[in-house]
mmCIF file of C-alpha atoms and ligand atoms in Angstrom:
data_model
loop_
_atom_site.group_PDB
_atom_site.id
_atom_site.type_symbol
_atom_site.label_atom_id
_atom_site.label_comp_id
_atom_site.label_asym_id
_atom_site.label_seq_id
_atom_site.Cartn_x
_atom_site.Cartn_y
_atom_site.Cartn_z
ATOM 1 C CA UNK A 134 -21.072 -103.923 80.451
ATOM 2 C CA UNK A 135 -18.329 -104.822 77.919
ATOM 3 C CA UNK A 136 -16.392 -101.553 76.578
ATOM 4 C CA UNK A 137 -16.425 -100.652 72.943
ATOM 5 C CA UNK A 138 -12.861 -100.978 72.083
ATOM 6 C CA UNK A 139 -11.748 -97.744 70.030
ATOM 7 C CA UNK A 140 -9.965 -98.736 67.173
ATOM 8 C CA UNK A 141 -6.763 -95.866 66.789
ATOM 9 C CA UNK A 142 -5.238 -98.633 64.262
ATOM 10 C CA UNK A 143 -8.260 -98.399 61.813
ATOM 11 C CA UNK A 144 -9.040 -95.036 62.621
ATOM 12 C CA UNK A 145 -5.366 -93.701 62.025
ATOM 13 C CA UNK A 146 -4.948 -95.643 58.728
ATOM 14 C CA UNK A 147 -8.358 -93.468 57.141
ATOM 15 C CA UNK A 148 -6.747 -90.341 58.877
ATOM 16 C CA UNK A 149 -3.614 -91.335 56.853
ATOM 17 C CA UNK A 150 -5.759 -91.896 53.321
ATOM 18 C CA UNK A 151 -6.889 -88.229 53.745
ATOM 19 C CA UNK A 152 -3.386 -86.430 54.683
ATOM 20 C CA UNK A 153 -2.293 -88.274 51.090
ATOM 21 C CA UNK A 154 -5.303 -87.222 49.336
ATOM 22 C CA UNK A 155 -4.337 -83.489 50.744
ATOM 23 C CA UNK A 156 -0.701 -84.167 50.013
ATOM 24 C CA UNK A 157 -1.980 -85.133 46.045
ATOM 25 C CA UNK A 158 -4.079 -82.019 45.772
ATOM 26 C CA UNK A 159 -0.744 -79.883 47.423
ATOM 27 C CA UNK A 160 1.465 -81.331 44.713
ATOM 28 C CA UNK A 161 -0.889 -80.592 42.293
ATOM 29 C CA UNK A 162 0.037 -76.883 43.076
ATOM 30 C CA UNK A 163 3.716 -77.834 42.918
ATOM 31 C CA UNK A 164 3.961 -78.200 46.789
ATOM 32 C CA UNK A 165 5.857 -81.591 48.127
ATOM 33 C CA UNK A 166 4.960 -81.365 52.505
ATOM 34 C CA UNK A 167 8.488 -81.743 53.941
ATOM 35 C CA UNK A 168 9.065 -83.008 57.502
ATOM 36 C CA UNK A 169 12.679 -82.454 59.075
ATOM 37 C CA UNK A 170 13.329 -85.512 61.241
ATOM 38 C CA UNK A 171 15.941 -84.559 63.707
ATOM 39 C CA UNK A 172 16.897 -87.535 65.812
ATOM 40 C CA UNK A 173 19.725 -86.868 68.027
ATOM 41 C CA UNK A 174 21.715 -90.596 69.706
ATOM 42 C CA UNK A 175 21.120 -93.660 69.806
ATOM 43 C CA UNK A 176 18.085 -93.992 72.104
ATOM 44 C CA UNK A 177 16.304 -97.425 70.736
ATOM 45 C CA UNK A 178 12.431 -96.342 71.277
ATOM 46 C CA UNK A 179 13.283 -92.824 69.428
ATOM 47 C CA UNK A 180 14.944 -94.985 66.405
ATOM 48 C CA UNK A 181 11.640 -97.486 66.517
ATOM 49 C CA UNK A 182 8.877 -94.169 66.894
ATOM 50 C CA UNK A 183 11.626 -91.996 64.210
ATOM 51 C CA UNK A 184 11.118 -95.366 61.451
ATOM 52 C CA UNK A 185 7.252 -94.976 62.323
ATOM 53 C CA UNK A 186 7.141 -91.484 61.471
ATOM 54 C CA UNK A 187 9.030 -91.653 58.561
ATOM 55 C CA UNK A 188 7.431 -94.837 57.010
ATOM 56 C CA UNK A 189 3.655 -92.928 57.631
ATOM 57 C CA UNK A 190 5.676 -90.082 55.945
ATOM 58 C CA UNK A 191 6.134 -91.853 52.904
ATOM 59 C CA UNK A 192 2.737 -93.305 52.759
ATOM 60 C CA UNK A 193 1.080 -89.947 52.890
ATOM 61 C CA UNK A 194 2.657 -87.964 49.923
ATOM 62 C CA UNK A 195 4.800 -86.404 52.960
ATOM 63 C CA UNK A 196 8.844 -86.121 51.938
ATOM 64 C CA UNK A 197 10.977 -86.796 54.765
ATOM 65 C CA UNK A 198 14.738 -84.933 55.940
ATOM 66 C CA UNK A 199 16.441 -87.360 57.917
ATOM 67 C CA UNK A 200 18.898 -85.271 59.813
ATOM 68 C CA UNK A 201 20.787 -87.670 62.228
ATOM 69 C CA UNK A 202 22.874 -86.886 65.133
ATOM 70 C CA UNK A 203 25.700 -87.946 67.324
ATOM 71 C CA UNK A 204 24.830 -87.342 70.690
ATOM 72 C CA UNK A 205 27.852 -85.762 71.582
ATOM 73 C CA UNK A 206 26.674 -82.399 69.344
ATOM 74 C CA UNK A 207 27.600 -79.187 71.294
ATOM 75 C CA UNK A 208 23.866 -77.114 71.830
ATOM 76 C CA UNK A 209 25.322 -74.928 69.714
ATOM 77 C CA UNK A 210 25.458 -76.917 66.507
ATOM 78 C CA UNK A 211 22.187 -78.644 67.248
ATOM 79 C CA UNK A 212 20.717 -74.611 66.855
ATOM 80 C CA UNK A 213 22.659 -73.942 64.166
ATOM 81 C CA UNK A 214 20.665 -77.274 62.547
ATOM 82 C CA UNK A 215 17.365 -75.270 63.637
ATOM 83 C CA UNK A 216 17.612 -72.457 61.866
ATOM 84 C CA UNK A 217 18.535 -73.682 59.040
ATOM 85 C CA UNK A 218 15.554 -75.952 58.843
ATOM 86 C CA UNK A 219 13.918 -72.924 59.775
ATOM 87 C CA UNK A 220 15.329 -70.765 56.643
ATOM 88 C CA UNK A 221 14.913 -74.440 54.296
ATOM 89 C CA UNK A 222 11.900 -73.486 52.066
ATOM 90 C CA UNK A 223 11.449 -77.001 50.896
ATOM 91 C CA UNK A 224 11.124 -77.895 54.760
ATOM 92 C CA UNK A 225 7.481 -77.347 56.317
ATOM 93 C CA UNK A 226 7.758 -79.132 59.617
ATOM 94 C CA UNK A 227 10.653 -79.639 61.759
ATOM 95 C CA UNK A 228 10.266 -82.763 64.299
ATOM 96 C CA UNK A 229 12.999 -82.809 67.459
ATOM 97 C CA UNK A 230 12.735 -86.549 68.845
ATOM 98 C CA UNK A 231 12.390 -86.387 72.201
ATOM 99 C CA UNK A 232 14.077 -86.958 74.630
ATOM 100 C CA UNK A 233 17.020 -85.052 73.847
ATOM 101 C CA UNK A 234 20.543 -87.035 75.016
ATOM 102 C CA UNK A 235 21.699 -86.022 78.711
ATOM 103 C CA UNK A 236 24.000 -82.685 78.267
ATOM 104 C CA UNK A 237 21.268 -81.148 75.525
ATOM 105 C CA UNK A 238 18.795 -78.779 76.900
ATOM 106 C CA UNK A 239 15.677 -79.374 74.582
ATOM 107 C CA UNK A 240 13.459 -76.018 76.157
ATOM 108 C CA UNK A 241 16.027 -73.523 74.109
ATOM 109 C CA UNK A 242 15.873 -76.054 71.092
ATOM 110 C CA UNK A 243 11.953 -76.206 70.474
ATOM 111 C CA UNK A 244 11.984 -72.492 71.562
ATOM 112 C CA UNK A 245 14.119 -71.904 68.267
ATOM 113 C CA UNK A 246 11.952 -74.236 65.637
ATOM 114 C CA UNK A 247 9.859 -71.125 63.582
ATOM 115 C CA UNK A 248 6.237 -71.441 65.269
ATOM 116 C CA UNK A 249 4.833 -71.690 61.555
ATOM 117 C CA UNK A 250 7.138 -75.012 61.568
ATOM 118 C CA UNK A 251 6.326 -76.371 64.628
ATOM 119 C CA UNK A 252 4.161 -79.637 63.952
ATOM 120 C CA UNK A 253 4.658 -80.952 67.571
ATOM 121 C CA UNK A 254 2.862 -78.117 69.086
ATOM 122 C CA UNK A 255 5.964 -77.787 71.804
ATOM 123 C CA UNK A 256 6.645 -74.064 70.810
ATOM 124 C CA UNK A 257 5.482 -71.522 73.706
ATOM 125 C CA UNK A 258 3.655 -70.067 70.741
ATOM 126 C CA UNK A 259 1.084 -73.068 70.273
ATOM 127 C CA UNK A 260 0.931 -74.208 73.360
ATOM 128 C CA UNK A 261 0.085 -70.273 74.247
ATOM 129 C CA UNK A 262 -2.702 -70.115 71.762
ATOM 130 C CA UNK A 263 -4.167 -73.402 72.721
ATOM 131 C CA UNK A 264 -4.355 -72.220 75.836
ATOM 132 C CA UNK A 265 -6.275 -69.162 74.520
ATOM 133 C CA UNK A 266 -8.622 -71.642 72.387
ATOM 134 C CA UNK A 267 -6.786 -70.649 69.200
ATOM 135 C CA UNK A 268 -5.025 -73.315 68.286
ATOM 136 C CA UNK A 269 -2.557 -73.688 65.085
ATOM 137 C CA UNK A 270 -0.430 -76.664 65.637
ATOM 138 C CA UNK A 271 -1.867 -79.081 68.419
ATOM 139 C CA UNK A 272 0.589 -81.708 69.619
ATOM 140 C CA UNK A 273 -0.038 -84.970 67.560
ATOM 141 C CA UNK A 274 -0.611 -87.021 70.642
ATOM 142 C CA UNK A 275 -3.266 -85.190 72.364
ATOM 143 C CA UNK A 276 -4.958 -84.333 69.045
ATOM 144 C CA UNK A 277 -5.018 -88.098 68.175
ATOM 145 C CA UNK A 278 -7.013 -88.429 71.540
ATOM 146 C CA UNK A 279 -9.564 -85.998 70.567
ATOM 147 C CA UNK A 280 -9.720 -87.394 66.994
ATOM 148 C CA UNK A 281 -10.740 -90.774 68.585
ATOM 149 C CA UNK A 282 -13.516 -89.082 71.122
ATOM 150 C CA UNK A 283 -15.085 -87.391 68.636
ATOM 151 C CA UNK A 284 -15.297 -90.162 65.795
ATOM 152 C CA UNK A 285 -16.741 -92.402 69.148
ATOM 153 C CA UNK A 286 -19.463 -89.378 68.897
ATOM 154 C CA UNK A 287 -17.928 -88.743 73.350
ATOM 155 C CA UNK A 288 -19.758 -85.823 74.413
ATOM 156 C CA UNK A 289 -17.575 -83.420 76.236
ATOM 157 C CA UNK A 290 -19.632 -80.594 77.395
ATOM 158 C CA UNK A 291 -20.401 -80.657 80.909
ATOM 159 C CA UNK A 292 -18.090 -83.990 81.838
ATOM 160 C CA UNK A 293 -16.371 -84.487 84.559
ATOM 161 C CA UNK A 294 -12.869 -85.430 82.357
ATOM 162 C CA UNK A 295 -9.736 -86.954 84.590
ATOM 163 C CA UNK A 296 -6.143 -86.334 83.065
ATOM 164 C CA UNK A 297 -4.111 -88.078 84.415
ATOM 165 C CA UNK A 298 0.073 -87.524 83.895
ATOM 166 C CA UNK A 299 1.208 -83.267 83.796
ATOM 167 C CA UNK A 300 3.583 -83.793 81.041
ATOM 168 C CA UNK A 301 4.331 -80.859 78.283
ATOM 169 C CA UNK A 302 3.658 -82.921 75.669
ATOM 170 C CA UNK A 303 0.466 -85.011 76.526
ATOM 171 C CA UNK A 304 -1.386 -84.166 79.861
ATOM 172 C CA UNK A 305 -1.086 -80.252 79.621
ATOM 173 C CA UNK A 306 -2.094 -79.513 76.190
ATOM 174 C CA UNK A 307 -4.604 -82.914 76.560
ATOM 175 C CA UNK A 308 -6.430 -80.910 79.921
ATOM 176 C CA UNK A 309 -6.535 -77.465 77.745
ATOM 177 C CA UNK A 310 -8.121 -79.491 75.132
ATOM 178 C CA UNK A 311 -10.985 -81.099 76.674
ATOM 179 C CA UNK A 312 -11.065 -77.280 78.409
ATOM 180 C CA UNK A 313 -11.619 -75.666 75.331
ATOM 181 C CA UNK A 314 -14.153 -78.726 74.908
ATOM 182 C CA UNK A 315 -16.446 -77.646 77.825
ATOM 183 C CA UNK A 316 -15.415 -80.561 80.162
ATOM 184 C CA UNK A 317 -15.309 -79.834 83.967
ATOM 185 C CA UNK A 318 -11.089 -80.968 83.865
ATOM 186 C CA UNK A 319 -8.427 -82.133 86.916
ATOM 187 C CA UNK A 320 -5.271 -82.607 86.120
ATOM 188 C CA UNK A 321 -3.773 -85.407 88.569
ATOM 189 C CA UNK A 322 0.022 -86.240 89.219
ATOM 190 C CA UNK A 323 2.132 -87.855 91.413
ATOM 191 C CA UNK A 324 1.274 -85.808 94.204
ATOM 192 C CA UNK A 325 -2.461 -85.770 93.506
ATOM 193 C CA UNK A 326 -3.719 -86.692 97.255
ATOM 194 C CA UNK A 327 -6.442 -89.405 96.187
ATOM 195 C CA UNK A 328 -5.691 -90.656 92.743
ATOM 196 C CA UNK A 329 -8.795 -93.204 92.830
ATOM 197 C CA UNK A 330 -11.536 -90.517 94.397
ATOM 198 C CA UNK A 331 -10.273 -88.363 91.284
ATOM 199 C CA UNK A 332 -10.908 -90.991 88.457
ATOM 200 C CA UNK A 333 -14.353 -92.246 90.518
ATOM 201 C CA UNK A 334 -15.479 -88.996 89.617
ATOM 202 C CA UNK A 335 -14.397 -89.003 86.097
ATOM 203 C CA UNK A 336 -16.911 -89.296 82.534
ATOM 204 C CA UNK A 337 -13.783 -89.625 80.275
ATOM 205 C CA UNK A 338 -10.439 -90.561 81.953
ATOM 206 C CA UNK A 339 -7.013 -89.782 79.890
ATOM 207 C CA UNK A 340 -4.027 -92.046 81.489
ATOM 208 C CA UNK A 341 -0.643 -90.478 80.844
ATOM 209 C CA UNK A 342 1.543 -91.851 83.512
ATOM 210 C CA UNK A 343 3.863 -94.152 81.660
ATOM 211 C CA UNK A 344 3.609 -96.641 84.555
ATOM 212 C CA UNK A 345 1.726 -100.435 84.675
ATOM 213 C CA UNK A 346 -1.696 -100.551 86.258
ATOM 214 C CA UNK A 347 -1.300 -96.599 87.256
ATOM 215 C CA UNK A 348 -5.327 -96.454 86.789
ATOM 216 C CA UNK A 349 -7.586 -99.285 87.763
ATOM 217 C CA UNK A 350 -10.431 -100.986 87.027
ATOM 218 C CA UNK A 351 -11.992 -101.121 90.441
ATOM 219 C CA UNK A 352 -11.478 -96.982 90.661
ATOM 220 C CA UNK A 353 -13.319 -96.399 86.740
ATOM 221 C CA UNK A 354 -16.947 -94.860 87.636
ATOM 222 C CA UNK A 355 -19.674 -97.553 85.739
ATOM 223 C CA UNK A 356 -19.484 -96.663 81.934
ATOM 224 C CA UNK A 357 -16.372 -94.056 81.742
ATOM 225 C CA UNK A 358 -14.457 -93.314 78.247
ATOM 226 C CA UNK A 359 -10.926 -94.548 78.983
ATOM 227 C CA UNK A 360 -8.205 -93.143 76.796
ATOM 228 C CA UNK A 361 -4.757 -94.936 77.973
ATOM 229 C CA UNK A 362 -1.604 -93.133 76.312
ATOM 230 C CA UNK A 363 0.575 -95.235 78.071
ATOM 231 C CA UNK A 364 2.881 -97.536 76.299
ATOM 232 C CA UNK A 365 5.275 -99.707 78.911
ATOM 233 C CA UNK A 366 6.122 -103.426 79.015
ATOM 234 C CA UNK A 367 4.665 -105.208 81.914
ATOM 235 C CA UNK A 368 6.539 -108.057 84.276
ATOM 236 C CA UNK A 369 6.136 -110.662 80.986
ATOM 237 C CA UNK A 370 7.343 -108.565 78.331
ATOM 238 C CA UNK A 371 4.230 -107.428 76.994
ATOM 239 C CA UNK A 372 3.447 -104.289 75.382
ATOM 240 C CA UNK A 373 0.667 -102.372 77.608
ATOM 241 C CA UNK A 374 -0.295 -99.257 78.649
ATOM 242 C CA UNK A 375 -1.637 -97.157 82.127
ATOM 243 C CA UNK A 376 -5.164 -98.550 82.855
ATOM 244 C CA UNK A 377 -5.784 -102.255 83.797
ATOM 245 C CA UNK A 378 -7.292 -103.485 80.357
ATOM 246 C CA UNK A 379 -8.613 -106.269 80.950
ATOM 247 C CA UNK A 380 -10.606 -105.423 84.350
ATOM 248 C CA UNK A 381 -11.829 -102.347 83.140
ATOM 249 C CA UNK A 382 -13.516 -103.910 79.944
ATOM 250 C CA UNK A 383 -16.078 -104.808 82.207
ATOM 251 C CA UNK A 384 -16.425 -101.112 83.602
ATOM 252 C CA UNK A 385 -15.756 -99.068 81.039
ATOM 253 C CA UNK A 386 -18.159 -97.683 78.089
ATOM 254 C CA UNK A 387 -15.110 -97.178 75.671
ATOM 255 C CA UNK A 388 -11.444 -97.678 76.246
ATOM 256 C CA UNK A 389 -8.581 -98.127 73.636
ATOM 257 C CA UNK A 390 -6.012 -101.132 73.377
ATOM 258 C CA UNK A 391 -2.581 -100.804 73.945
ATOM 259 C CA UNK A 392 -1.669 -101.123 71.095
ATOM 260 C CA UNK A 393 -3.573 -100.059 68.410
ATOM 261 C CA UNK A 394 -5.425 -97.119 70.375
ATOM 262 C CA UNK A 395 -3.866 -94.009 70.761
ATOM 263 C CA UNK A 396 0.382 -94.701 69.383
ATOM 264 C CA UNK A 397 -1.249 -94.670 65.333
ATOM 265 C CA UNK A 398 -3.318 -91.770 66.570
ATOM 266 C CA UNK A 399 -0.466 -89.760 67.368
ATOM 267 C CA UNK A 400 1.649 -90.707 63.881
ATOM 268 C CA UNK A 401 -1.728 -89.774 62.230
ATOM 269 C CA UNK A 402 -2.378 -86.792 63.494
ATOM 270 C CA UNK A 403 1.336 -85.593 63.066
ATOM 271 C CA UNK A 404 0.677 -86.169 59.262
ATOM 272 C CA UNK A 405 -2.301 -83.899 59.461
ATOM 273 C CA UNK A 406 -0.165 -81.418 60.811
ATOM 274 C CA UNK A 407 2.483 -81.012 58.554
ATOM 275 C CA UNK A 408 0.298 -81.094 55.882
ATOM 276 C CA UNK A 409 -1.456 -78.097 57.485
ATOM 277 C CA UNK A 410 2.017 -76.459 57.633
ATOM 278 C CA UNK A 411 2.460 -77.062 54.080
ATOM 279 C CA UNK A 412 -0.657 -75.488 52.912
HETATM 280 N N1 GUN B 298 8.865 -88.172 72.262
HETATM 281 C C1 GUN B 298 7.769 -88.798 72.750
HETATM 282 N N2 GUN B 298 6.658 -88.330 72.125
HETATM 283 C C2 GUN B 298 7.062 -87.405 71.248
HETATM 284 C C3 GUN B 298 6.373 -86.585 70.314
HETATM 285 O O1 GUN B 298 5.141 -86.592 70.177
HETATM 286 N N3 GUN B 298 7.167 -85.776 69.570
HETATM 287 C C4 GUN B 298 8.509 -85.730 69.719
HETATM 288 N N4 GUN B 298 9.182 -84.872 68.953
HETATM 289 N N5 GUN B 298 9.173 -86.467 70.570
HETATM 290 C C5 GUN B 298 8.445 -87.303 71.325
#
């Protein structure tokens, strides 16, 4: 078997063509979709995903705030920044770049953004009413994964799906979506007993470990859907992401590249989002 390799890169760049053809139709009715961009330090894979954001911005009709940080601002100030993006009517999505600098405590931070404004899908709010299968704002990552199953026609209902990685912002909301989705879910972590039995057992397997070779080939059941959200460099320098590529091309039915699968997924989808905040 060779995989079918999912294409996030083409995939995102139509997602993109439609949030701008929403955006025209918005401004149309007088409504330019703001994003607030708060990046906070100097953290060099937040400035490189923060100029990605902001140049898919531009390119869908989407204004953005660039409100840059020192990293020494008191958790006060960085607050006091919140709520007035929250009060800012030209502002319809606020974005915190994550991670926050050491000494910042992010929870009370996202807690603040106005759920209405919250195009990350970190508020307690939306992760609450995903949970309930009444979603608003779905965090872009996670929705960019389900984006690509469904446009690879995946059928959910009654898989065995594999998450694997517990994180707020990808393997949670990414196990309550293929939940909602009518897959038989397990959410794996680091002290998940038998990693490989796990994934053996797994239709569609989502890798969100941030590790090299965390998932591989030899574990993949015969024809699974790999979705790898890693992004890490391996030994060479190489961009790559959770799952053994190569090997697993030979195992998988579908997998996406690192890159090009899932990263434009995730810019993509946050587009859709703020333009469904601006509407
Ligand atoms: N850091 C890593 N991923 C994300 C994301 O999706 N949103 C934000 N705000 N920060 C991140």
């Amino acid at each position: 078997m060779t995989a079918q390799v999912l294409d996030g890169k083409a995939l995102a760049s139509q997602l993109r063509e439609e949030v701008a053809a929403a955006s025209k139709r918005l401004a149309e009715r007088g409504i330019t979709p703001g994003l607030a961009v708060v990046l906070v330090g100097d953290d060099p894979a937040s400035q490189i995903y923060v100029r990605h954001k902001e140049r898919a911005a531009k390119e869908c009709g989407v204004t953005a705030l660039d409100y840059r940080r020192d990293a020494d601002i008191s958790q006060e100030e960085l607050l006091a920044l919140i709520l007035e993006l929250n009060a800012d009517e030209n502002v319809h999505g606020i974005l915190v770049q994550l991670p926050l600098p050491d000494g910042l405590d992010a929870s009370p931070i996202l807690d603040a953004i106005d759920p209405a404004k919250d195009v990350d899908g970190f508020h307690p709010d939306n992760i609450g009413r995903l949970a309930q299968g009444r979603p608003r704002f779905v965090a872009a990552t996670p929705k960019g994964c389900m984006t690509l199953l469904a446009k690879a026609n995946v059928e959910l209902a009654g898989k065995n799906a594999v998450v694997v990685g517990r994180s707020n912002i990808v393997g949670k909301p990414m196990a309550m979506l293929l939940t909602n989705a009518n897959a038989s879910v397990t959410l794996c972590h680091s002290h998940t007993k038998d990693l490989a039995a796990e994934i053996g057992r797994a239709d569609v397997v989502v890798a969100a470990v941030g590790k090299v070779n965390a998932v591989r080939a030899e574990w993949l059941k015969p024809g699974a859907v790999v979705i790898d959200v890693g992004m890490n460099r391996d030994e060479n320098g190489k961009l790559c992401g959770d799952v053994q590529y190569e090997e697993s091309l030979a195992v998988a039915s579908a997998i996406t590249p690192v890159p090009g699968g899932v990263g434009p997924m995730t810019i993509a989808s946050l587009m859709q989002n703020v333009v469904l905040a601006a509407s």
